[in-house]
Structures are given as C-alpha cells and as structure tokens.
C-alpha cells in the first residue's frame, strides 16, 4: 500500500516523550487529528462521472476509531453467532462480519442528518449510527429494552434520532422508501442526503429501477449503495445477473465502483457521492465487499462457495487487518496496544450481552401497543369494541 | 404550534373563523375570562405544522361556540334521501369529486407537509379530476406526477411519511395498488409496530375502485377485501360528497395510515355540503335511515342500491334500518351492535366478492359478538366470485341489485 507520511515530522518529534508513558491507549499520537493522506490500494472505477482522488485525507484519530468501531462490530456479530447457536436469538439472524468497513467508512463521511436505510443485515449499520450494543442485543433476544422494544427483531433495528431508518425484511423494498426519504429531504430543503443500501441480490428488483428513474427525474439527493458481497443467499452474482457491473446498471445515473473492504476508500467514495448528490441528483456506489458468514445463521455458507475462498479473502482483504497494518506501519499504535484494545472491546461486548440477557421480556399488554397512534387517553378495544384490550398512553 | 384550550360548554366565545386563521393567543385570553368552572373538554385550535393529535376518539372537531354541527352518524329525516346528513343554513352544492378536491385543498392549505403523489395528478388534473387545479396552486413539488411505478411511488410516499411529511398517494385505480401490496402491507402497516413506535406513517392512500360500467375484470376490483387483514392500517369508504370531504380531511389529519376507498360510479353525485369546516370520524358508521324491522349494513355504492330497495320495502310495509358502515377497518361495532339489538335481523349488502370480502368478516364479527340478539342468521349479499365480465348484462348479474335486496329482506323478515 502506498504510504505518504506528511506528518512524519511531528511523529518523530514526539516519539521519545511517548515511550515514557505507561498508559498505552492514551499516547498522544493515537488521538492526533493532524491530517494524514493515504492512498487507496485499489483505484475507483467510474461510470458517467469522474473518479474521486485515490488520496484520502484522514487522521490518526480517525484510523484508530475505524479500528475500534470495526472490532466492536466484528465482536458483536461473533457474539450474535454464539447467542443464536445457544437459541437465545431465534428466527433470522443475518451477520455483517467482513463488511464492517462499509459501515464505518460511510459514517466517517456523513453527519447524523444524512439518512441511512438498509436491508435486514442491519446490526452494524445500527451501531455505526450510534446505536448501543445493549440495545442491539436486547432486540435480538426479544427483550423490552431492545431498540424496537422487542417487537422488531434482527431485521428491524431503527434509530430515528440518528436518521437510521432501518432494518427491512423484504429484499429491495427499502429502495423506494429510501427515495422517499431523499424526497422529503429535498422537500424540506434539509441539505442532507440519503444512503439507500441494498445487496447484489436486490439489484435485480424492478422497484430499484422504478425508484432510480424517479430519483433521477426529480433530482433527489439519493445515493444508492449496492453492497456487492457476490452472493444473493446461495446464488452467485454471475448466476443471477446478466450484467454484474452494478454501478453501471443505473444507465443514465452515474456510478462508482469502490473497494468495500477498505474503510478509507469507502469514506472517500461516500464523501464524493454526498457532494454529487446534493448538486446533481442520484448516484450509485457499488461496494465490492464480502461476508464471512452465510446469508443467515441457517445457511452454513459453504455449499455455494469453498472454504478456501472465504479464508483467502480473510487473509488478503480483511478490513480490520488492513486498518491494523495501517496503524502499525504509521506508528499510531503498537501491536500490544491494539490487542489490549480488542480485549477491552471483547469485554464491552460481553458485558452488553450479559446486561441484555438480564433484561425483561415485553409484557403481554405490549402486544397491542404501537398498532395505531392514538392519544388523548384513548382506550384500545378489540374488534368488538366491548372487550378493553389496553389503554393507550 | 397547537394551542389547547379548555372551556366550559356553550357559553364560551364568539363565532370562530376557519381553523387556519385562528389567532390562538386571542382565543386563550377570551375563553379563560369566561370560565367559571374548569371543564375537561379540549379543542385543538389551528396548527401549522401538522402536529395535530389524532381525531379518532372525538366525533367532530368543532368550535364549541356553535351549537353544533351534527355529528355525522345522525339519521337523515327522510327515508329516501340518500344524502345530506347535515342540515346547514347555507351550503354549497357540489359533486363528490369536487368535495374530495375541496377537502384535499383545504388540508394542503392548512399544512405544508401535505403533498399529493400519483399518476397524472398534477398537470393532467387527475384522471377523475379529484386533484384538478392543485398543481397550479401548489406547484410541482407538492403535487407530484409520478411515472407508472406503483410499487416505487407508494414506497416513496411511505418513506417520506417516516420523516414527517403527509403524502396523499393516489392509485389511479385501486386495482393498480396490487403492485404496491408489499409496500402497503409491510412498510405502511407494520413500520409503526416493528420500530417500537419510533416512526409514524401518516399517509393516505386513496383511489377509485369497485365495479364500474363495463370497465373489464382488471379495472373492477375491490381491494378492500385484500387489504383488510393488514394490521396497522385503517380503511374507510366514502359514499356521499359530505362524507367524502369529511373522511378525506380526517384521513389526512390522522397519524395512522388510512386507505380511503372511493367508487368509480359515485364521483358525479351531487349534494349540498356545509360551508363551515368539518371532518368526519374515521371509525364511525353513518345511520342513513333508521328503522325497526331489519338492519341493512352496506357501504360505498351499495348504499344506493340498499336505499332504492328500501323505497320498495317501505311500500311493502317493511321498515328497514340502513347503516352505511363507512369504516371498513375497524368496524364500528358500537353502532352496528346497537342496531342489531334493536332489529334482531341483519342483512349485509356489499360489492366485495362472496369469498373473503368485507361482508364475510362482518358476518363473523356480528355472529361472534351479537349472537344472542339475532332472530335469524346473518345474511350477506355479495358480488359473485367471478372476474367482472365485460358484457353489460353479465356485469349486472355480478353485483347485488335492489331487487335481490328486497327479496332477501322479505325472506329474513318472515
């Protein structure tokens, strides 16, 4: 990876002082915000637009934050795996490990006013938007303290105050919703954009093209992000798409293909896309990424791809390893410090799981809450209006 | 901002002008000074931001000062007028589609969050002229001509509603909304629940449905039977200019997703409606003609067939009670139940098909809840379980005709 060390002067200056400190995480340079420029390993490929520059502006603090957030997400997904096997999580559980770079890279480029909407593989996106680990685990285990009060489950995480609109179970259905969010942003003159995430499987849905047409026609600030992990459940892209160049499928809509395992490349692309969308309307980002787990917990993930392929990607392209190498080669942190950080994160996740396990399940009265919006102290009856089911607040 | 006023009964205040010109500060001072006793009645006075409370529980939003505007569920005095549930001193006459347009326009004036989206609603004025003139007045961003993609624009409307906009989504024909079924069922109906209450979806989905004049099978569908199971939505069917405007306004103001079913053949009904602002309760049924012998439950176009049959029945010496149920989901079992307790016989006249229609659900609900009050089994007259044929005579035999209603009543009342 090409490296340019613009801040090397400050590094060498501070080095002697730093080794004297004992607290590994709080070394000065780890939280240094002075800019570093790093080149992405893989160039961007563009369609109907210019590629953004390969040199990404970042800082030590940001790269360290990438590491920490991605490690947390990875740990969370692994913990979810164990909980599912322990039958504490039921139903569907779609894990995001391998794709973490997308969630953190995107967050680094946008604000909480920009909206994100995604499919059912939403755990890490929720955390990226500021969701708490304990809320996520509680929701996964169907407890009252979950982010949707236990009524949504794995596929229905939402966080309204962070403009995270979920969490949708039906493949592709979130795309028109996302264009609606972009429409509302334009209507209210928010100067914000919407990132509409979908997968390579959903890229063949008609509603994608319908929504894209409208978005392009009305110049909506929508950024459609195809998380191409190369498999739509068990079907590889070459078996499901005549044209697997998803970034070109927009035809009249510009597109960009990005290395989705490189958090910095993702950040650069999202930054570029946001500027583009605010001025020129929709753009498609195809993120080349990979998931280590199967489609969901009930899919072993090895019947349609070889274990060699999975371990090959893990060795060469793993997003966390990439950032670790970056941190080590730039002397932002030592190996031991990173290991300690990971230990801390592991503990954080374990604590959250323990706390979530203690949380209560929803009461039976919750069955009827949030069906309709009614207030003024109205009572909610069943169909016969005689049998009082619950009093709505 | 919405100001909540408390006041005593009719003694308070002078006549108030329409909602959007209320000066709430002025009102607060005025009503407080005339208070002797604090009562628990509240009204919401004018809101600019669409942050109104739901009106589901109250029968009418009205200014207390006016001795009032008849709540919609009151009987008309004449047996054979199938319209006009409110005597107003001055009113204006209009057609049903104009009433819908008036309601829509008033709500768009009142709340900038309300927008309309659908095919040909803007420049064309709407295929049934319901949105005529609105694009000129409000602009292209508020009255949106969409391309022909029901799934996408219904989803867009729902997505926009998640952020606080209040879209009115028009299906050019309700049958086309089958293409948006996923969006309506999963996203519209369920998002409020699955997000644990974080998002509300204040959309109105409206459009004409029902059997028209030889429109063919695919354009004569009754979507209310398909949508009725979706949890989280409300369904209403309008039948007169008065309730069309009232229900349209109530649906827009409601925080819940509401599907408003209009009927292709009822758009040109003429009626005189009040000049003052009013809305209708979304969950209440309308008493069209009170009676003693039998309860006829109906909605939308079949109301007119029922009233026509009622004329014949009266001549034959029967006294039918005709109720336009209006609220298809949830059913107004309160009004219906009271009627059943009075007459002990029920005939449901609907346009849905025999299998799985609104009538089927209503029959089950009545049997479950009012079984003890029934002297005869609930009879349900529905359309035949066939795709609506094109030929005029065949089409006539598909739907329920007044003669069949008369026969059924005679049979039940033996």
Short mmCIF file of C-alpha atoms in Angstrom, two decimals, chain A residues 1-378:
data_model
loop_
_atom_site.label_atom_id
_atom_site.label_comp_id
_atom_site.label_asym_id
_atom_site.label_seq_id
_atom_site.Cartn_x
_atom_site.Cartn_y
_atom_site.Cartn_z
CA UNK A 1 0.00 0.00 0.00
CA UNK A 2 1.46 3.34 -0.97
CA UNK A 3 2.04 5.47 2.04
CA UNK A 4 2.85 9.12 2.27
CA UNK A 5 3.82 10.44 5.62
CA UNK A 6 3.05 14.10 5.68
CA UNK A 7 3.05 14.30 9.39
CA UNK A 8 6.19 12.31 9.90
CA UNK A 9 7.89 15.32 11.39
CA UNK A 10 5.52 15.50 14.31
CA UNK A 11 5.74 11.78 14.77
CA UNK A 12 9.46 11.56 15.21
CA UNK A 13 9.46 14.63 17.41
CA UNK A 14 7.03 13.17 19.84
CA UNK A 15 8.29 9.65 19.87
CA UNK A 16 10.84 9.87 22.71
CA UNK A 17 8.35 11.53 25.04
CA UNK A 18 5.75 8.91 24.33
CA UNK A 19 7.68 5.84 25.26
CA UNK A 20 7.94 7.24 28.74
CA UNK A 21 4.17 6.99 29.22
CA UNK A 22 2.74 3.78 30.50
CA UNK A 23 -0.88 4.09 29.57
CA UNK A 24 -0.83 2.56 26.10
CA UNK A 25 -4.09 3.82 24.72
CA UNK A 26 -3.63 7.40 25.69
CA UNK A 27 -0.48 8.06 23.78
CA UNK A 28 -0.55 11.45 22.22
CA UNK A 29 -0.22 10.33 18.66
CA UNK A 30 -3.13 7.92 18.83
CA UNK A 31 -5.56 10.78 19.04
CA UNK A 32 -3.66 13.06 16.74
CA UNK A 33 -6.05 14.82 14.43
CA UNK A 34 -3.49 16.28 12.13
CA UNK A 35 -4.14 15.13 8.61
CA UNK A 36 -2.52 12.12 7.07
CA UNK A 37 -3.03 11.24 3.45
CA UNK A 38 -3.26 7.64 2.47
CA UNK A 39 -3.68 6.17 -0.95
CA UNK A 40 -6.27 3.52 -1.53
CA UNK A 41 -4.98 0.20 -2.72
CA UNK A 42 -7.50 -0.20 -5.48
CA UNK A 43 -8.47 2.60 -7.83
CA UNK A 44 -12.08 3.67 -8.27
CA UNK A 45 -13.92 2.74 -11.44
CA UNK A 46 -16.48 5.22 -12.60
CA UNK A 47 -19.44 5.39 -14.91
CA UNK A 48 -20.62 8.73 -16.26
CA UNK A 49 -18.68 10.70 -13.69
CA UNK A 50 -15.15 11.44 -12.61
CA UNK A 51 -13.50 9.20 -10.06
CA UNK A 52 -12.58 10.78 -6.77
CA UNK A 53 -8.90 11.00 -5.96
CA UNK A 54 -7.17 7.94 -4.55
CA UNK A 55 -5.56 10.04 -1.85
CA UNK A 56 -7.76 10.03 1.20
CA UNK A 57 -7.46 12.66 3.88
CA UNK A 58 -7.64 11.11 7.29
CA UNK A 59 -6.01 11.33 10.69
CA UNK A 60 -4.60 9.02 13.32
CA UNK A 61 -7.65 9.52 15.43
CA UNK A 62 -9.90 8.55 12.61
CA UNK A 63 -7.98 5.42 11.68
CA UNK A 64 -7.90 4.36 15.29
CA UNK A 65 -11.63 4.98 15.51
CA UNK A 66 -12.11 2.82 12.43
CA UNK A 67 -10.23 0.03 14.11
CA UNK A 68 -12.12 0.32 17.32
CA UNK A 69 -15.54 0.53 15.70
CA UNK A 70 -14.88 -2.30 13.31
CA UNK A 71 -13.50 -4.50 16.05
CA UNK A 72 -16.60 -3.77 18.09
CA UNK A 73 -18.87 -4.63 15.20
CA UNK A 74 -16.96 -7.81 14.47
CA UNK A 75 -17.13 -8.88 18.09
CA UNK A 76 -20.83 -8.11 18.19
CA UNK A 77 -21.55 -10.28 15.19
CA UNK A 78 -19.49 -13.14 16.59
CA UNK A 79 -21.35 -12.83 19.87
CA UNK A 80 -24.64 -12.87 17.99
CA UNK A 81 -23.49 -16.07 16.28
CA UNK A 82 -22.93 -17.73 19.66
CA UNK A 83 -26.21 -16.45 21.03
CA UNK A 84 -28.04 -17.81 18.02
CA UNK A 85 -26.48 -21.22 18.47
CA UNK A 86 -27.45 -21.05 22.12
CA UNK A 87 -31.02 -20.43 20.92
CA UNK A 88 -31.24 -17.07 22.63
CA UNK A 89 -31.68 -15.42 19.28
CA UNK A 90 -34.36 -17.04 17.14
CA UNK A 91 -35.71 -16.68 13.66
CA UNK A 92 -33.48 -14.94 11.20
CA UNK A 93 -30.07 -13.51 12.00
CA UNK A 94 -28.07 -12.01 9.16
CA UNK A 95 -24.50 -11.20 10.11
CA UNK A 96 -22.34 -8.47 8.69
CA UNK A 97 -18.84 -9.60 9.59
CA UNK A 98 -16.48 -8.92 6.74
CA UNK A 99 -18.47 -5.91 5.63
CA UNK A 100 -17.70 -3.63 8.58
CA UNK A 101 -15.58 -1.25 6.53
CA UNK A 102 -18.71 -0.09 4.79
CA UNK A 103 -20.49 0.92 7.95
CA UNK A 104 -17.57 2.81 9.48
CA UNK A 105 -16.31 4.36 6.25
CA UNK A 106 -19.74 5.73 5.48
CA UNK A 107 -20.19 7.22 8.94
CA UNK A 108 -16.88 9.00 8.64
CA UNK A 109 -18.07 10.87 5.59
CA UNK A 110 -21.52 11.96 6.71
CA UNK A 111 -23.49 13.54 9.55
CA UNK A 112 -26.40 12.34 11.61
CA UNK A 113 -28.68 14.50 9.49
CA UNK A 114 -27.97 12.35 6.49
CA UNK A 115 -30.24 9.37 6.44
CA UNK A 116 -29.32 5.73 6.04
CA UNK A 117 -31.71 2.95 5.18
CA UNK A 118 -30.69 -0.62 4.65
CA UNK A 119 -31.92 -4.17 4.42
CA UNK A 120 -32.05 -6.90 7.04
CA UNK A 121 -28.26 -7.05 7.50
CA UNK A 122 -28.52 -4.06 9.73
CA UNK A 123 -26.83 -4.75 13.08
CA UNK A 124 -23.56 -2.99 12.30
CA UNK A 125 -25.19 -0.10 10.50
CA UNK A 126 -27.25 0.47 13.62
CA UNK A 127 -24.11 0.53 15.77
CA UNK A 128 -22.42 2.82 13.27
CA UNK A 129 -25.28 5.27 13.61
CA UNK A 130 -24.72 5.44 17.33
CA UNK A 131 -26.83 2.56 18.50
CA UNK A 132 -25.81 0.93 21.76
CA UNK A 133 -24.62 -2.65 21.94
CA UNK A 134 -27.00 -3.49 24.75
CA UNK A 135 -29.97 -2.16 22.73
CA UNK A 136 -28.93 -4.32 19.81
CA UNK A 137 -28.53 -7.49 21.85
CA UNK A 138 -31.76 -6.87 23.72
CA UNK A 139 -33.64 -6.52 20.48
CA UNK A 140 -32.02 -9.66 19.10
CA UNK A 141 -33.15 -11.57 22.14
CA UNK A 142 -36.61 -10.07 22.03
CA UNK A 143 -36.43 -8.08 25.24
CA UNK A 144 -38.35 -5.00 26.25
CA UNK A 145 -35.22 -2.84 26.31
CA UNK A 146 -34.40 -3.54 22.69
CA UNK A 147 -34.25 -0.71 20.21
CA UNK A 148 -37.67 -1.66 18.87
CA UNK A 149 -38.91 -2.82 22.27
CA UNK A 150 -38.54 -6.42 21.22
CA UNK A 151 -41.19 -6.15 18.54
CA UNK A 152 -38.98 -5.93 15.52
CA UNK A 153 -36.18 -8.43 15.90
CA UNK A 154 -32.96 -8.75 13.97
CA UNK A 155 -34.32 -7.32 10.76
CA UNK A 156 -35.99 -4.27 12.26
CA UNK A 157 -33.45 -2.07 14.00
CA UNK A 158 -34.27 1.62 13.79
CA UNK A 159 -32.87 4.78 15.30
CA UNK A 160 -34.93 7.79 14.45
CA UNK A 161 -32.80 10.37 16.25
CA UNK A 162 -29.78 9.32 14.24
CA UNK A 163 -31.71 9.22 10.96
CA UNK A 164 -31.36 5.47 10.70
CA UNK A 165 -34.48 4.19 9.01
CA UNK A 166 -33.88 0.51 9.36
CA UNK A 167 -33.96 -2.52 9.06
CA UNK A 168 -36.25 -4.06 6.34
CA UNK A 169 -37.01 -7.68 5.75
CA UNK A 170 -38.26 -7.73 2.18
CA UNK A 171 -35.45 -7.62 -0.35
CA UNK A 172 -35.43 -4.35 -2.20
CA UNK A 173 -38.46 -2.82 -0.51
CA UNK A 174 -36.27 -0.30 1.24
CA UNK A 175 -35.20 1.26 -2.03
CA UNK A 176 -38.41 3.16 -2.74
CA UNK A 177 -38.57 4.05 0.95
CA UNK A 178 -35.06 5.46 0.70
CA UNK A 179 -36.00 7.56 -2.31
CA UNK A 180 -38.92 8.80 -0.28
CA UNK A 181 -36.54 9.87 2.45
CA UNK A 182 -34.47 11.71 -0.12
CA UNK A 183 -37.63 13.29 -1.47
CA UNK A 184 -38.56 14.53 1.99
CA UNK A 185 -35.08 15.96 2.41
CA UNK A 186 -35.45 17.84 -0.82
CA UNK A 187 -38.97 18.95 0.07
CA UNK A 188 -37.90 20.29 3.43
CA UNK A 189 -34.68 21.73 1.98
CA UNK A 190 -32.56 19.86 4.52
CA UNK A 191 -29.29 19.93 2.53
CA UNK A 192 -28.80 16.34 3.56
CA UNK A 193 -28.62 13.12 1.59
CA UNK A 194 -29.96 9.61 1.94
CA UNK A 195 -27.84 6.49 1.58
CA UNK A 196 -30.00 3.64 0.35
CA UNK A 197 -28.20 0.35 0.93
CA UNK A 198 -29.14 -2.82 -0.86
CA UNK A 199 -27.39 -6.00 -1.90
CA UNK A 200 -26.37 -7.64 -5.14
CA UNK A 201 -29.47 -9.78 -4.86
CA UNK A 202 -31.78 -6.80 -4.56
CA UNK A 203 -30.07 -5.17 -7.54
CA UNK A 204 -32.30 -7.24 -9.79
CA UNK A 205 -35.52 -5.94 -8.28
CA UNK A 206 -37.77 -3.90 -10.54
CA UNK A 207 -38.51 -1.43 -7.79
CA UNK A 208 -34.86 -0.40 -7.79
CA UNK A 209 -35.14 0.81 -11.35
CA UNK A 210 -38.50 2.40 -10.74
CA UNK A 211 -37.12 4.31 -7.80
CA UNK A 212 -33.96 5.21 -9.68
CA UNK A 213 -35.98 6.64 -12.52
CA UNK A 214 -37.97 8.84 -10.16
CA UNK A 215 -34.87 9.88 -8.24
CA UNK A 216 -33.08 10.88 -11.40
CA UNK A 217 -36.15 12.61 -12.81
CA UNK A 218 -36.74 14.70 -9.73
CA UNK A 219 -33.06 15.18 -8.82
CA UNK A 220 -33.43 13.60 -5.42
CA UNK A 221 -30.38 13.54 -3.13
CA UNK A 222 -30.35 9.76 -3.03
CA UNK A 223 -27.19 7.68 -3.04
CA UNK A 224 -27.85 4.07 -3.87
CA UNK A 225 -25.20 1.83 -2.39
CA UNK A 226 -25.00 -1.72 -3.68
CA UNK A 227 -23.24 -3.85 -1.08
CA UNK A 228 -21.96 -6.42 -3.52
CA UNK A 229 -20.85 -9.37 -1.42
CA UNK A 230 -21.08 -11.54 -4.50
CA UNK A 231 -23.76 -13.89 -3.25
CA UNK A 232 -27.51 -13.45 -3.11
CA UNK A 233 -28.01 -16.06 -0.41
CA UNK A 234 -26.81 -19.11 -2.32
CA UNK A 235 -26.68 -17.67 -5.80
CA UNK A 236 -23.50 -16.08 -7.02
CA UNK A 237 -23.69 -12.86 -8.99
CA UNK A 238 -22.61 -14.49 -12.22
CA UNK A 239 -25.66 -16.78 -11.93
CA UNK A 240 -28.19 -14.08 -11.17
CA UNK A 241 -27.19 -11.00 -13.11
CA UNK A 242 -26.58 -10.70 -16.80
CA UNK A 243 -24.64 -7.54 -16.08
CA UNK A 244 -22.78 -7.79 -12.77
CA UNK A 245 -21.40 -4.30 -13.14
CA UNK A 246 -23.94 -2.95 -10.67
CA UNK A 247 -22.53 0.54 -10.71
CA UNK A 248 -23.29 0.78 -14.42
CA UNK A 249 -26.82 -0.52 -14.17
CA UNK A 250 -28.16 2.91 -13.50
CA UNK A 251 -27.63 3.63 -17.19
CA UNK A 252 -28.22 7.38 -17.11
CA UNK A 253 -27.28 7.61 -13.42
CA UNK A 254 -23.56 7.94 -12.66
CA UNK A 255 -21.89 5.15 -10.73
CA UNK A 256 -18.71 4.38 -8.89
CA UNK A 257 -17.16 1.06 -8.02
CA UNK A 258 -15.35 1.04 -4.69
CA UNK A 259 -13.25 -1.45 -2.78
CA UNK A 260 -15.68 -2.05 0.05
CA UNK A 261 -13.13 -3.73 2.32
CA UNK A 262 -11.09 -0.55 2.55
CA UNK A 263 -12.67 1.82 5.06
CA UNK A 264 -10.77 4.79 3.69
CA UNK A 265 -11.87 4.13 0.13
CA UNK A 266 -15.45 3.85 1.36
CA UNK A 267 -15.11 7.14 3.19
CA UNK A 268 -13.74 8.85 0.10
CA UNK A 269 -16.46 7.48 -2.12
CA UNK A 270 -19.25 8.46 0.27
CA UNK A 271 -17.86 11.96 0.63
CA UNK A 272 -17.70 12.29 -3.13
CA UNK A 273 -21.17 10.84 -3.52
CA UNK A 274 -22.68 13.22 -0.98
CA UNK A 275 -21.27 16.24 -2.80
CA UNK A 276 -22.51 14.84 -6.07
CA UNK A 277 -25.99 14.04 -4.84
CA UNK A 278 -26.55 17.47 -3.35
CA UNK A 279 -25.70 19.10 -6.67
CA UNK A 280 -26.59 16.64 -9.38
CA UNK A 281 -29.03 14.09 -8.07
CA UNK A 282 -28.68 10.34 -7.59
CA UNK A 283 -25.51 8.31 -7.91
CA UNK A 284 -24.86 4.60 -7.48
CA UNK A 285 -21.98 3.28 -5.40
CA UNK A 286 -21.06 -0.35 -5.81
CA UNK A 287 -19.10 -1.56 -2.79
CA UNK A 288 -17.07 -4.64 -3.51
CA UNK A 289 -17.23 -6.47 -0.23
CA UNK A 290 -17.56 -9.95 1.26
CA UNK A 291 -19.38 -11.66 4.08
CA UNK A 292 -17.70 -14.41 6.02
CA UNK A 293 -20.82 -15.93 7.45
CA UNK A 294 -23.50 -17.46 5.31
CA UNK A 295 -26.52 -15.46 4.24
CA UNK A 296 -28.05 -16.01 7.65
CA UNK A 297 -27.43 -18.26 10.61
CA UNK A 298 -29.31 -21.09 8.98
CA UNK A 299 -27.02 -21.02 5.99
CA UNK A 300 -23.63 -22.65 6.51
CA UNK A 301 -22.24 -20.51 3.73
CA UNK A 302 -20.05 -23.21 2.34
CA UNK A 303 -22.33 -25.07 -0.02
CA UNK A 304 -22.05 -22.47 -2.74
CA UNK A 305 -18.50 -21.31 -2.13
CA UNK A 306 -15.33 -23.01 -0.99
CA UNK A 307 -13.83 -22.57 2.44
CA UNK A 308 -10.61 -21.67 0.68
CA UNK A 309 -12.30 -18.72 -0.89
CA UNK A 310 -13.58 -17.49 2.45
CA UNK A 311 -10.24 -17.89 4.20
CA UNK A 312 -8.47 -16.40 1.19
CA UNK A 313 -10.50 -13.22 1.42
CA UNK A 314 -9.99 -13.13 5.16
CA UNK A 315 -6.26 -13.29 4.75
CA UNK A 316 -5.89 -10.80 1.97
CA UNK A 317 -8.73 -8.36 2.27
CA UNK A 318 -9.99 -8.36 5.84
CA UNK A 319 -10.94 -4.76 6.69
CA UNK A 320 -9.80 -4.88 10.28
CA UNK A 321 -6.44 -6.38 9.43
CA UNK A 322 -5.95 -3.72 6.84
CA UNK A 323 -6.50 -0.97 9.31
CA UNK A 324 -4.33 -2.75 11.85
CA UNK A 325 -1.46 -2.83 9.38
CA UNK A 326 -2.01 0.86 8.73
CA UNK A 327 -1.92 1.69 12.41
CA UNK A 328 1.23 -0.32 12.95
CA UNK A 329 3.08 0.97 9.94
CA UNK A 330 2.25 4.56 10.80
CA UNK A 331 3.24 4.01 14.40
CA UNK A 332 -0.12 5.17 15.59
CA UNK A 333 -0.32 2.24 17.96
CA UNK A 334 1.72 -0.79 18.85
CA UNK A 335 0.68 -4.38 18.45
CA UNK A 336 0.19 -4.77 22.17
CA UNK A 337 -1.96 -1.66 22.37
CA UNK A 338 -4.22 -2.95 19.67
CA UNK A 339 -4.51 -6.31 21.33
CA UNK A 340 -5.43 -4.60 24.57
CA UNK A 341 -8.00 -2.54 22.75
CA UNK A 342 -9.51 -5.69 21.32
CA UNK A 343 -9.60 -7.24 24.77
CA UNK A 344 -11.39 -4.18 26.08
CA UNK A 345 -13.88 -4.36 23.28
CA UNK A 346 -14.45 -8.04 23.88
CA UNK A 347 -15.24 -7.25 27.48
CA UNK A 348 -17.52 -4.42 26.42
CA UNK A 349 -19.45 -6.75 24.17
CA UNK A 350 -19.62 -9.50 26.78
CA UNK A 351 -20.93 -7.01 29.32
CA UNK A 352 -23.57 -5.83 26.91
CA UNK A 353 -24.64 -9.40 26.23
CA UNK A 354 -24.85 -10.12 29.94
CA UNK A 355 -26.87 -6.98 30.53
CA UNK A 356 -29.18 -7.82 27.67
CA UNK A 357 -29.68 -11.34 28.96
CA UNK A 358 -30.91 -9.89 32.24
CA UNK A 359 -33.46 -7.61 30.56
CA UNK A 360 -37.14 -8.44 30.87
CA UNK A 361 -39.30 -9.65 28.02
CA UNK A 362 -42.14 -7.36 26.96
CA UNK A 363 -45.43 -7.67 28.91
CA UNK A 364 -48.43 -9.08 27.15
CA UNK A 365 -50.04 -5.63 27.02
CA UNK A 366 -47.28 -4.63 24.61
CA UNK A 367 -48.91 -6.89 22.04
CA UNK A 368 -51.36 -4.14 21.19
CA UNK A 369 -49.24 -1.04 21.68
CA UNK A 370 -47.90 0.85 18.69
CA UNK A 371 -50.58 -0.52 16.39
CA UNK A 372 -52.18 2.81 15.88
CA UNK A 373 -51.30 6.25 17.00
CA UNK A 374 -53.98 7.44 19.33
CA UNK A 375 -53.74 9.70 22.24
CA UNK A 376 -55.93 11.78 24.50
CA UNK A 377 -56.00 8.80 26.81
CA UNK A 378 -57.87 6.61 24.41
#
